[in-house]
Every structure is written in structure tokens, then in C-alpha cells.
Coordinates of N, CA and C in Angstrom, one line a residue:
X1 N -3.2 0.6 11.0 CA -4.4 1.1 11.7 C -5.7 0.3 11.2
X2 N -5.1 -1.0 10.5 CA -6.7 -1.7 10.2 C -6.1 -2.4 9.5
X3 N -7.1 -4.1 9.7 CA -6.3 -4.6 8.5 C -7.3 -5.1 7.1
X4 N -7.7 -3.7 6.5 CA -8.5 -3.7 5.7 C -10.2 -4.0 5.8
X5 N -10.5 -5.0 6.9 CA -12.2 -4.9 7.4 C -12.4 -4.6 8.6
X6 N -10.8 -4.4 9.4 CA -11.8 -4.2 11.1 C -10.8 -2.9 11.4
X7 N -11.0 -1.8 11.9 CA -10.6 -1.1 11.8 C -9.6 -1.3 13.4
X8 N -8.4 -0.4 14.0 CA -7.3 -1.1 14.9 C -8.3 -0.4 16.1
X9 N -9.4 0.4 15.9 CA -10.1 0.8 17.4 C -11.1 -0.4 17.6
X10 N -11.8 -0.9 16.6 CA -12.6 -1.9 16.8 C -11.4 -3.6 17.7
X11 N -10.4 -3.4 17.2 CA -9.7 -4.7 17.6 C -9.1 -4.5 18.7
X12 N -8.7 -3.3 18.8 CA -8.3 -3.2 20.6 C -9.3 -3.4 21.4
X13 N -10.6 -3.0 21.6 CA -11.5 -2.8 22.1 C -12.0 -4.1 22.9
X14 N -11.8 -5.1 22.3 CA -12.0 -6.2 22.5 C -12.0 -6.4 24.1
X15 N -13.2 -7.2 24.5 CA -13.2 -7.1 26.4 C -12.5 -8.9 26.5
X16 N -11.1 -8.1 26.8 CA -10.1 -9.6 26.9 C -9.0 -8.8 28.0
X17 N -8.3 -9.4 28.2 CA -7.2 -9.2 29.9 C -5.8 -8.9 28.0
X18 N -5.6 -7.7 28.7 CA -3.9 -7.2 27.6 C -3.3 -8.8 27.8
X19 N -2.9 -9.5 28.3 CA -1.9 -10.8 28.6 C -2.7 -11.3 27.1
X20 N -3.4 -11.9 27.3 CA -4.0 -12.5 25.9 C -4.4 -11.8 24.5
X21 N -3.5 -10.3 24.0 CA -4.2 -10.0 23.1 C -2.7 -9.8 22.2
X22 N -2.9 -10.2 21.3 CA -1.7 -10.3 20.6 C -2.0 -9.2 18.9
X23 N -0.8 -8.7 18.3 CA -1.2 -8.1 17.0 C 0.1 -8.6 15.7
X24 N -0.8 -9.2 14.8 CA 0.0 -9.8 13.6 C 0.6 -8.5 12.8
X25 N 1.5 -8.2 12.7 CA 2.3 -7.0 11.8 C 2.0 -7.3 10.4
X26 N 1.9 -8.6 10.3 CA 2.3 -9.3 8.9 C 0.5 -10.1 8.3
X27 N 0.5 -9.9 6.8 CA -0.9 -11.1 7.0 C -2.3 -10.0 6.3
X28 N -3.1 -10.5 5.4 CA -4.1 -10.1 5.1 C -5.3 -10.7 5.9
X29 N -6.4 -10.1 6.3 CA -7.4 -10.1 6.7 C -8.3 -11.8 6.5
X30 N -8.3 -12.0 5.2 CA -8.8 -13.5 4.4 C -8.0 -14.8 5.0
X31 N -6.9 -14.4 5.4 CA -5.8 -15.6 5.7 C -5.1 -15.5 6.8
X32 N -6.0 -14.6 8.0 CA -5.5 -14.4 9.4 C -5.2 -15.5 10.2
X33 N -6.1 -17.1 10.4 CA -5.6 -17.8 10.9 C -4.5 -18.8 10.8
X34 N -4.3 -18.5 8.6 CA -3.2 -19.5 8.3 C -1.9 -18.8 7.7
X35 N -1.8 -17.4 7.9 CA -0.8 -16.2 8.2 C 0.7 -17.3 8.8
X36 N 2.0 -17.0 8.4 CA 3.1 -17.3 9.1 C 3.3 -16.3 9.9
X37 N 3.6 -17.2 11.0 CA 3.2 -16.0 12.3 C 2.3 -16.4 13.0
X38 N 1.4 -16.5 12.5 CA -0.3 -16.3 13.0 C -0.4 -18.0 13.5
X39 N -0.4 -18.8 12.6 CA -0.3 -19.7 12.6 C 0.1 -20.8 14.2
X40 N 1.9 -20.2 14.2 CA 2.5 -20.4 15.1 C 2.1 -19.9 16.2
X41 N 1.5 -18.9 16.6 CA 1.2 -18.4 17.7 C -0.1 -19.1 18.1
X42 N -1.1 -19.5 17.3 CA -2.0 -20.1 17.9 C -1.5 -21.4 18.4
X43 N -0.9 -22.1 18.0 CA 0.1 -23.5 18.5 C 0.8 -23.0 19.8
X44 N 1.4 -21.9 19.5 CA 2.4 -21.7 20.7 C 0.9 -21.8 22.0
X45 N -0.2 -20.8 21.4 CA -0.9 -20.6 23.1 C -2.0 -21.5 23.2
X46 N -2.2 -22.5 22.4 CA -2.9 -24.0 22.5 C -1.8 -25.0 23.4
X47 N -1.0 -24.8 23.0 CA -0.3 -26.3 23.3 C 1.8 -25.8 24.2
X48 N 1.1 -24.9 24.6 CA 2.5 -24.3 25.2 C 3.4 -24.4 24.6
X49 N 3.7 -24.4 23.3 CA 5.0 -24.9 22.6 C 5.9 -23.1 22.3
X50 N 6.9 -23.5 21.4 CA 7.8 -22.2 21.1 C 8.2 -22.2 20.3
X51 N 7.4 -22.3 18.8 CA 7.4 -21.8 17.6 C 7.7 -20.8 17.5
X52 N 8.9 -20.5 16.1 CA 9.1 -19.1 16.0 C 7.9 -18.7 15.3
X53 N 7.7 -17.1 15.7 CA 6.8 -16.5 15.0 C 7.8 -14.9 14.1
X54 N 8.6 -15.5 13.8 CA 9.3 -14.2 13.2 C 9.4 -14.9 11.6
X55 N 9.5 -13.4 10.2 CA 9.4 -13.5 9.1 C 11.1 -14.1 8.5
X56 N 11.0 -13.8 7.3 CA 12.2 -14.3 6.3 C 13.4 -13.5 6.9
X57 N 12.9 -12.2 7.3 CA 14.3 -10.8 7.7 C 14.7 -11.6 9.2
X58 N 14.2 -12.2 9.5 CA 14.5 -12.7 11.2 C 13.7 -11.8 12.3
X59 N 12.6 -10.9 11.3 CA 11.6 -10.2 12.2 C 10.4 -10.8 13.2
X60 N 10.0 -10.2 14.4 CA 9.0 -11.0 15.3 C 8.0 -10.1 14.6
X61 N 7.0 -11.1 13.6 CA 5.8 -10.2 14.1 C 4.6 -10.3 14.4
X62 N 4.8 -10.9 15.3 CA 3.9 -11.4 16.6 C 4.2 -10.2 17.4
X63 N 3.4 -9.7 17.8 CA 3.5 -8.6 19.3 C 2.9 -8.2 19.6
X64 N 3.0 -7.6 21.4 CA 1.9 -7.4 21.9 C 1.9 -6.1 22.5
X65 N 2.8 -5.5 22.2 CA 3.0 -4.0 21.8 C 2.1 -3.3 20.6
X66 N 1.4 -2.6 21.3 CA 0.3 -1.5 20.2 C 0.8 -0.6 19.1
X67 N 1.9 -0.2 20.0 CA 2.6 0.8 19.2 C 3.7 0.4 17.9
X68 N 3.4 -0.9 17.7 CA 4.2 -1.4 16.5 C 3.2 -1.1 15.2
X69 N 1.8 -1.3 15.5 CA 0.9 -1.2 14.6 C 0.9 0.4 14.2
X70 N 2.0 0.2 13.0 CA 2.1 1.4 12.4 C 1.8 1.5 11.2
X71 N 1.2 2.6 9.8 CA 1.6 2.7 8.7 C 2.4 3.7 8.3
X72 N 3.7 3.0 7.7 CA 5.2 3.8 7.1 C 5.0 2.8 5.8
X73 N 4.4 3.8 5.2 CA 4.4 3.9 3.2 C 4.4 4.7 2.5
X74 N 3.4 5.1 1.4 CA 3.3 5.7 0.3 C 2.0 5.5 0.5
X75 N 0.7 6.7 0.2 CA -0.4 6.3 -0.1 C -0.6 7.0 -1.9
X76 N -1.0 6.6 -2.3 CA -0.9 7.1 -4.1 C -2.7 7.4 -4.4
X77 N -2.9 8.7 -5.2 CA -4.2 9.1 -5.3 C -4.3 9.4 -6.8
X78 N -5.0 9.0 -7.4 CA -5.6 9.3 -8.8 C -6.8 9.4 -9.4
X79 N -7.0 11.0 -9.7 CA -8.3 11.6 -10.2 C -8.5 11.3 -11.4
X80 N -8.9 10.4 -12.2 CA -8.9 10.5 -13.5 C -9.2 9.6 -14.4
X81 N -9.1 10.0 -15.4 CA -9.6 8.2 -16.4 C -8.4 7.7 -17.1
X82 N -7.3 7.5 -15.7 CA -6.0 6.5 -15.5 C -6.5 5.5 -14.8
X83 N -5.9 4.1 -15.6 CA -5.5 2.9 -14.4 C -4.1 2.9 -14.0
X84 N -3.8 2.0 -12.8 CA -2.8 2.0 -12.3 C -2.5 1.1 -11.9
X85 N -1.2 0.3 -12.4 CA -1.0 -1.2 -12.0 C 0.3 -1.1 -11.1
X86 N 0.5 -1.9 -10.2 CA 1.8 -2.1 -9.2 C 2.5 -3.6 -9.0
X87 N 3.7 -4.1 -9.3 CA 4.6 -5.1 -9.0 C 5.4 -4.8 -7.9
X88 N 5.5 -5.4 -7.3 CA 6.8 -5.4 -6.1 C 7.4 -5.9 -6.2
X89 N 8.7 -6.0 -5.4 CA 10.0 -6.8 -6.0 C 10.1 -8.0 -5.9
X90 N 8.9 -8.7 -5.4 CA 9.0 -10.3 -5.1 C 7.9 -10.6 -6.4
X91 N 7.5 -10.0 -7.5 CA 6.3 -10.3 -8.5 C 5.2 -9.7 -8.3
X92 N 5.0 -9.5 -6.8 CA 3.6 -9.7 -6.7 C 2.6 -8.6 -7.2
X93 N 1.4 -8.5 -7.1 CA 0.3 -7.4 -8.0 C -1.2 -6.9 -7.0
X94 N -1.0 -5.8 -8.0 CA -1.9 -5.1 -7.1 C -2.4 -4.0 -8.6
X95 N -3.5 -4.1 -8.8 CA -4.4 -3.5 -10.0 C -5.6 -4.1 -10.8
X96 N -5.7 -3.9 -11.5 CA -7.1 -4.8 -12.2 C -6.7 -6.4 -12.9
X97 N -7.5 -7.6 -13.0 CA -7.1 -8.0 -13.9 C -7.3 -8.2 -15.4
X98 N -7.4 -9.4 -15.9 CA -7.4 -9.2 -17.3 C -9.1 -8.8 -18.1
X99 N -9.9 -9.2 -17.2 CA -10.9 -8.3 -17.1 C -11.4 -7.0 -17.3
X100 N -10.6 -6.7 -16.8 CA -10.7 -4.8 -16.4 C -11.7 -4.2 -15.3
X101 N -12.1 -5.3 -14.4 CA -13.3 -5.4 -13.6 C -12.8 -5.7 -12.5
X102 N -12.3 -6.7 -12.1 CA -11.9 -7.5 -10.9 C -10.3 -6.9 -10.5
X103 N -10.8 -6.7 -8.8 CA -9.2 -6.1 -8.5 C -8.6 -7.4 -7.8
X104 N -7.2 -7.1 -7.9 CA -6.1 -8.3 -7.5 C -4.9 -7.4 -6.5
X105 N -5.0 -7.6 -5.2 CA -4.2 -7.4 -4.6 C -3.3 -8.1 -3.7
X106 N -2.3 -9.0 -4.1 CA -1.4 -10.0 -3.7 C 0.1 -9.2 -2.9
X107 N 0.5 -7.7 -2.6 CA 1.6 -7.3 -2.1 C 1.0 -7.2 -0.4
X108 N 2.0 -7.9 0.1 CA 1.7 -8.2 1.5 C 1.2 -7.1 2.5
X109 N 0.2 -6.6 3.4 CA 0.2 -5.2 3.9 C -0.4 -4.2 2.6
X110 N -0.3 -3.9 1.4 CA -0.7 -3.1 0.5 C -2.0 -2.9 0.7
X111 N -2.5 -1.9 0.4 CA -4.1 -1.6 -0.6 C -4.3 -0.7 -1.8
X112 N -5.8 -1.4 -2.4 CA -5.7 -1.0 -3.7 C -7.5 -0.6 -3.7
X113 N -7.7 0.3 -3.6 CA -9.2 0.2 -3.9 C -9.7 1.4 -5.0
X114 N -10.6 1.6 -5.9 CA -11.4 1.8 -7.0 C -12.6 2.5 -6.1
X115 N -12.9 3.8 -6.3 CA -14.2 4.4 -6.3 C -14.6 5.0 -7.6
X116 N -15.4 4.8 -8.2 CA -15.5 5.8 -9.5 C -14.3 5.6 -10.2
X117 N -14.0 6.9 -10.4 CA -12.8 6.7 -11.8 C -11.8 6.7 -10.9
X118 N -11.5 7.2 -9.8 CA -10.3 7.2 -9.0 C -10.0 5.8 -8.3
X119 N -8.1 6.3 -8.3 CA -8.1 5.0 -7.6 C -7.0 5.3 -6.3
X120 N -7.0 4.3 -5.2 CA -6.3 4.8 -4.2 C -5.3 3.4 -3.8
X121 N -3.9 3.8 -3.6 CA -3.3 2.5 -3.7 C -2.4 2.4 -2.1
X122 N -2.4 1.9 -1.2 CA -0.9 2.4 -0.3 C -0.1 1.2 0.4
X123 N 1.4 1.5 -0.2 CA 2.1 0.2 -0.2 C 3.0 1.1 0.5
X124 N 3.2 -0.3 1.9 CA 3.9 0.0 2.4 C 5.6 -0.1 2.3
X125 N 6.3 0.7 3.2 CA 7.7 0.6 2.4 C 9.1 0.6 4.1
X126 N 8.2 0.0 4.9 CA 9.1 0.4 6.1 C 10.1 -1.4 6.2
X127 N 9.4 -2.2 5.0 CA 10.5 -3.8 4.8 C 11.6 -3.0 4.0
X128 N 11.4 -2.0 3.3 CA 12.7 -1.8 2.2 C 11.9 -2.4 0.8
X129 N 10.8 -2.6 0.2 CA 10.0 -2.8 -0.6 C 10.0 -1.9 -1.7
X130 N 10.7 -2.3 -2.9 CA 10.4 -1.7 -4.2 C 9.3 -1.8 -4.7
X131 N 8.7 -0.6 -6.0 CA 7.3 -1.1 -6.5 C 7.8 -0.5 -8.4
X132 N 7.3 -1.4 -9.4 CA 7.4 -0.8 -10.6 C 5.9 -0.2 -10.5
X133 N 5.4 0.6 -10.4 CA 4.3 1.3 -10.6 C 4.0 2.1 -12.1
X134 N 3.1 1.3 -13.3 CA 2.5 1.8 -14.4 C 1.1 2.1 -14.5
X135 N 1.2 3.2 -15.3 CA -0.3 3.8 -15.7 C -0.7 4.2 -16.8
X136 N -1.7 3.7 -17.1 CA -1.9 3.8 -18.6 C -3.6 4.8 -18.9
X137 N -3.7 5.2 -20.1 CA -5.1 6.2 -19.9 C -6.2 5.1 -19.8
X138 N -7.3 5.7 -19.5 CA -8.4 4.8 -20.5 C -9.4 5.6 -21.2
X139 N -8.9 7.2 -20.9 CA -10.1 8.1 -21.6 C -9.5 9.5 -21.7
X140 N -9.9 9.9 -22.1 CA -9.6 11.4 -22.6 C -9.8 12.9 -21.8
X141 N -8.5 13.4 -21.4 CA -9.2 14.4 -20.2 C -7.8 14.8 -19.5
X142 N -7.7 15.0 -18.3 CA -7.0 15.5 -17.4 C -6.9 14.7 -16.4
X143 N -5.6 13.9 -15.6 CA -5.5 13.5 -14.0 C -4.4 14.0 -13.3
X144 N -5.4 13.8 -12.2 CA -4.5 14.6 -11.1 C -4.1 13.3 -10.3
X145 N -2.5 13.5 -10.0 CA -2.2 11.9 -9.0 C -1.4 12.4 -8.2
X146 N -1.0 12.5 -6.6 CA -0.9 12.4 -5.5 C -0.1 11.1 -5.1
X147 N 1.3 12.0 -4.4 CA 2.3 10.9 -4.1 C 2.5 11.2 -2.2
X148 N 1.6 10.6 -1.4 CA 1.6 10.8 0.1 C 2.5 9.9 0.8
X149 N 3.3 10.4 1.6 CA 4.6 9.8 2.6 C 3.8 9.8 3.9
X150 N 3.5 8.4 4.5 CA 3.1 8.4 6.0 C 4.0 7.6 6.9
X151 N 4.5 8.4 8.0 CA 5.5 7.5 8.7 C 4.7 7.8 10.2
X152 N 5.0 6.4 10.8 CA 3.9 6.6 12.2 C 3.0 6.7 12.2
X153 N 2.1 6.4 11.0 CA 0.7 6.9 10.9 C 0.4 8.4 10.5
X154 N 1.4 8.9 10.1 CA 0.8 10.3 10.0 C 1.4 10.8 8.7
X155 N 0.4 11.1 8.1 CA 1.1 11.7 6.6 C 1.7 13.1 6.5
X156 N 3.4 13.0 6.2 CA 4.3 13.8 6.8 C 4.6 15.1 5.2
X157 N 3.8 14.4 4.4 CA 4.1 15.3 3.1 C 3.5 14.7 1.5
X158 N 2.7 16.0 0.8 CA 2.3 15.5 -0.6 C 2.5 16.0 -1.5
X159 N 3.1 15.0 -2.7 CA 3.8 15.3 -3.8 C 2.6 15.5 -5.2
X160 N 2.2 16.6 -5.8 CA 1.0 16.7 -6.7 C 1.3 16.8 -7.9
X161 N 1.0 16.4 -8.9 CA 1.0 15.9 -10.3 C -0.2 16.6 -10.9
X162 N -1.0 17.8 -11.4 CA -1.8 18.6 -11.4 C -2.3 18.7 -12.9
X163 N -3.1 18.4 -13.1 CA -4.2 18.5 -14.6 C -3.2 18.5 -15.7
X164 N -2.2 16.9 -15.8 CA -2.0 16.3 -16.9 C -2.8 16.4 -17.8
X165 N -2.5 16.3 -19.3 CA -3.6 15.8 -20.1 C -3.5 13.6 -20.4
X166 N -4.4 13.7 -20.9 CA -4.1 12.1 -20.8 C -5.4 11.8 -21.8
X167 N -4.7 10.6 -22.7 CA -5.4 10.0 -23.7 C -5.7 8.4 -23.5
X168 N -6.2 7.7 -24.2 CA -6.0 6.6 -24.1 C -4.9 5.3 -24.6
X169 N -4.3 6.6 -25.3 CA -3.1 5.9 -25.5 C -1.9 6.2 -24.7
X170 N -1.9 6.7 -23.6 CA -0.8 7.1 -23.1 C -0.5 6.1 -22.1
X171 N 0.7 6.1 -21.8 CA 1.4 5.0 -21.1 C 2.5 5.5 -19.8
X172 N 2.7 5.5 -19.0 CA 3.3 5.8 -18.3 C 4.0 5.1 -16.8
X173 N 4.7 6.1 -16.4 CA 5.8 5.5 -14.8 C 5.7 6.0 -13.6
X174 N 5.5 5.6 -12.5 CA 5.2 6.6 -11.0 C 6.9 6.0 -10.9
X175 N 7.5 6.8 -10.5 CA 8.7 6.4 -10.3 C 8.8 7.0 -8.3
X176 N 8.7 6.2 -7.4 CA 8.5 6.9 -6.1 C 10.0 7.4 -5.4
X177 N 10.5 8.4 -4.8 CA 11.6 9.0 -4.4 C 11.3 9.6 -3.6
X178 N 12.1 10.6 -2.9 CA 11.9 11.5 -2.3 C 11.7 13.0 -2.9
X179 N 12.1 12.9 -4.4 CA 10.9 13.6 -5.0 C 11.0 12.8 -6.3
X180 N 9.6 12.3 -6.7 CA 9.1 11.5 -7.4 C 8.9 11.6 -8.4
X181 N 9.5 11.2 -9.7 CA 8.9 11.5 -11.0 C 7.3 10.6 -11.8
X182 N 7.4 11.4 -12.8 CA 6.5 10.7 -13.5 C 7.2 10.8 -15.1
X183 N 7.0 9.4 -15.3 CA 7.1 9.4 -17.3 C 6.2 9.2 -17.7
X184 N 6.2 9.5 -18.8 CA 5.0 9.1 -19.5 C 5.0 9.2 -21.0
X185 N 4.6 8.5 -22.1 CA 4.9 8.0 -23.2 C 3.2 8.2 -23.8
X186 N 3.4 10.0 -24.5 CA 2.2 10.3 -24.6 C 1.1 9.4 -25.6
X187 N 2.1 8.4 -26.7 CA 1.5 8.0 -27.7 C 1.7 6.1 -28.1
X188 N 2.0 6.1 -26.7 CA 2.4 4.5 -27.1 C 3.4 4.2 -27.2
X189 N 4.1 4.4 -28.1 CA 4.9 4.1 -29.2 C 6.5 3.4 -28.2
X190 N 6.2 3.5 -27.0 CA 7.3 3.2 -26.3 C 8.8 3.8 -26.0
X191 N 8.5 4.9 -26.2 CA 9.6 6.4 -26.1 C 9.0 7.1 -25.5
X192 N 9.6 7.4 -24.4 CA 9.4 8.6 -23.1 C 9.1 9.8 -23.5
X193 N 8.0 10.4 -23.7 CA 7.8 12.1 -23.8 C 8.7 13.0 -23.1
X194 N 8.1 12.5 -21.9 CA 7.8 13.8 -20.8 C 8.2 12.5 -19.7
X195 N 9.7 13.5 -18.9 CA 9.6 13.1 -17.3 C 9.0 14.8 -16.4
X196 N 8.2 14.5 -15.5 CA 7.9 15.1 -14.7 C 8.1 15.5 -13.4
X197 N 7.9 16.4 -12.7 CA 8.6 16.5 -11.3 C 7.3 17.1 -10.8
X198 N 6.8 16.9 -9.3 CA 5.6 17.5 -9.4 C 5.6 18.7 -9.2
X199 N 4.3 19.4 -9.5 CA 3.6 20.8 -9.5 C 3.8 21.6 -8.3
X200 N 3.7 20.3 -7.5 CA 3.5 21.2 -6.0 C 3.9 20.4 -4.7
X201 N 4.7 20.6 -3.7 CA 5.2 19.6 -2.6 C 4.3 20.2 -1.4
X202 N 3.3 19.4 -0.6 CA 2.7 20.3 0.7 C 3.4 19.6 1.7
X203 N 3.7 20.4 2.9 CA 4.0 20.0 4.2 C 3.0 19.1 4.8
X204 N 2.5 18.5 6.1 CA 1.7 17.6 6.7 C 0.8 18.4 6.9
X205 N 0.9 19.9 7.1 CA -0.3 20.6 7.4 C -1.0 21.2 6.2
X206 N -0.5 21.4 5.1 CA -1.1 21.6 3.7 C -1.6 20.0 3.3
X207 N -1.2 19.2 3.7 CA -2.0 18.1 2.9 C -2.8 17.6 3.5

């Protein structure tokens, strides 16, 4: 429903004939016209040609079908003075860098954004996409973190993790499932304390 600067009511809206309006599945915002996919389709409707516009899976995602533009992921929420770093199964990253200032989000389709102390992350998972997801403190206190399932755009259920305590030495695992743990390794030291299960499951209408 957006590909992070234009939201999907502003891009439909557009005063063009449906025949000419096409939607990239695939592709971040910064690299829309040199996107695989994207690419080819501007070729195909310059120069009449018939480049494929399908991914690595043998997927089209070129389409001009609305209703493909879907989000089926995980959206992940954290109150607290936790960071939260993510790898996917092809390397790629999504969390702070070596800074501690600058965010880096390289997982295709994902987001990762920082308000205040909270952070909000949502990686999608309808490719079959693993994620090692770690978190570590940076201050002393209590977080609350939020594990949200959205399929079809609609968030169908939330998993709550409720006034942990958390230090700055604590280290920890979002492990995502269908019910999701958390580890966490209260002192560093690299031995598991505590696995968790969460506090609370809400239906779509409780969350």
C-alpha cells in the first residue's frame, strides 16, 4: 500500500487511461526506474519489445492488476530503549549502522523506521523470507515489543511481549512463528536466560 514515499491512493489516482498504468511488486522507491522488472518494462513500452519482466522464482512482477498490491508480513513494534537489528536470508540488513545514527535498509520490500526510542520494522514474508532478528538494550528500563501478522493488507493478529526489564547489557532474539518467541541473554555473557512466549495474543479486532 505504498512504496515508502507515495502512498498506493496517491499512485492510482494518477489522470492516465488503466491500459497504461502498470504496478512494480518488486523494487524500492530510490531505484524505481533501474528496478529488474521496472527496467524491462520501460523497454518493452518504448520500443515494443518482450523482455521478461519476471524475478529469480519465475515470478511476473509487472502487473496491472491492483489487487496484487498487497502487504503479507510481519510488522514488529518496540517501546523502549531496545535496538533492533534484521538479516535476511540472502545477507541483507535492515537496522542502524556502525554509527548508531544512520538507518540502513537493504531487505527488498521491508521497512525500518526510528521515532523517538521506538522502532517499527515490517518485512515482508509472502517470497518464503527468513529473518535472524537481534536486539540488544541501550538503557535501562522496560520494553514492550509487538509481533503483527498482516495478510491482504489487514492485520489479522498481535503477539505482545509486555514490560520486560532490559539493561544495557542485554542481548537478545525475536524468533518469528506462529507463536513467537523471544531469548534473551540478560547479561551478555552469551547464554540464554530466558525464552519467552508472549503475554498476550489479540485477534484483528483487539489489535
Amino acid at each position: 500500500p505504498g512504496d515508502g514515499t507515495v502512498p498506493l491512493e496517491s499512485a492510482t489516482n494518477l489522470p492516465i487511461n488503466q491500459e497504461n498504468k502498470f504496478y512494480a511488486l518488486e523494487g524500492e522507491h530510490k531505484d524505481m526506474l533501474s528496478a529488474e522488472g521496472i527496467r524491462q518494462q520501460i523497454v518493452n513500452i518504448l520500443s515494443g519489445s518482450t523482455l521478461s519482466t519476471k524475478n529469480d522464482e519465475d515470478e511476473d512482477i509487472i502487473t496491472q492488476d491492483i489487487d496484487k498490491c498487497e502487504l503479507n508480513g510481519r510488522a514488529i513494534a518496540i517501546y523502549s530503549p531496545l535496538s533492533i537489528d534484521i538479516i535476511d536470508q540472502d545477507g541483507n540488513h535492515a537496522g542502524l549502522l556502525s554509527d548508531g545514527v544512520s538507518v540502513e535498509n537493504n531487505i527488498p520490500n521491508a521497512d525500518f523506521q526510528i521515532i523517538d526510542d521506538h522502532k517499527f520494522v515490517y518485512l515482508p514474508t509472502d517470497g518464503g523470507q527468513t529473518y535472524t532478528i537481534n536486539v540488544t538494550g541501550t538503557g535501562t528500563g522496560t520494553f514492550t515489543l509487538t509481533d503483527s501478522s498482516i495478510n491482504g493488507n489487514q492485520l489479522t493478529s498481535m503477539q505482545v511481549f509486555s514490560n520486560i526489564s532490559v539493561t544495557p547489557s542485554l542481548l537478545g532474539q525475536v524468533n518469528l512463528s506462529s507463536t513467537t518467541t523471544l531469548t534473551l541473554d540478560i547479561n551478555g555473557d552469551g547464554i540464554t536466560d530466558q525464552t519467552l512466549q508472549p503475554s498476550s495474543v489479540l485477534n484483528a479486532t483487539e489489535s
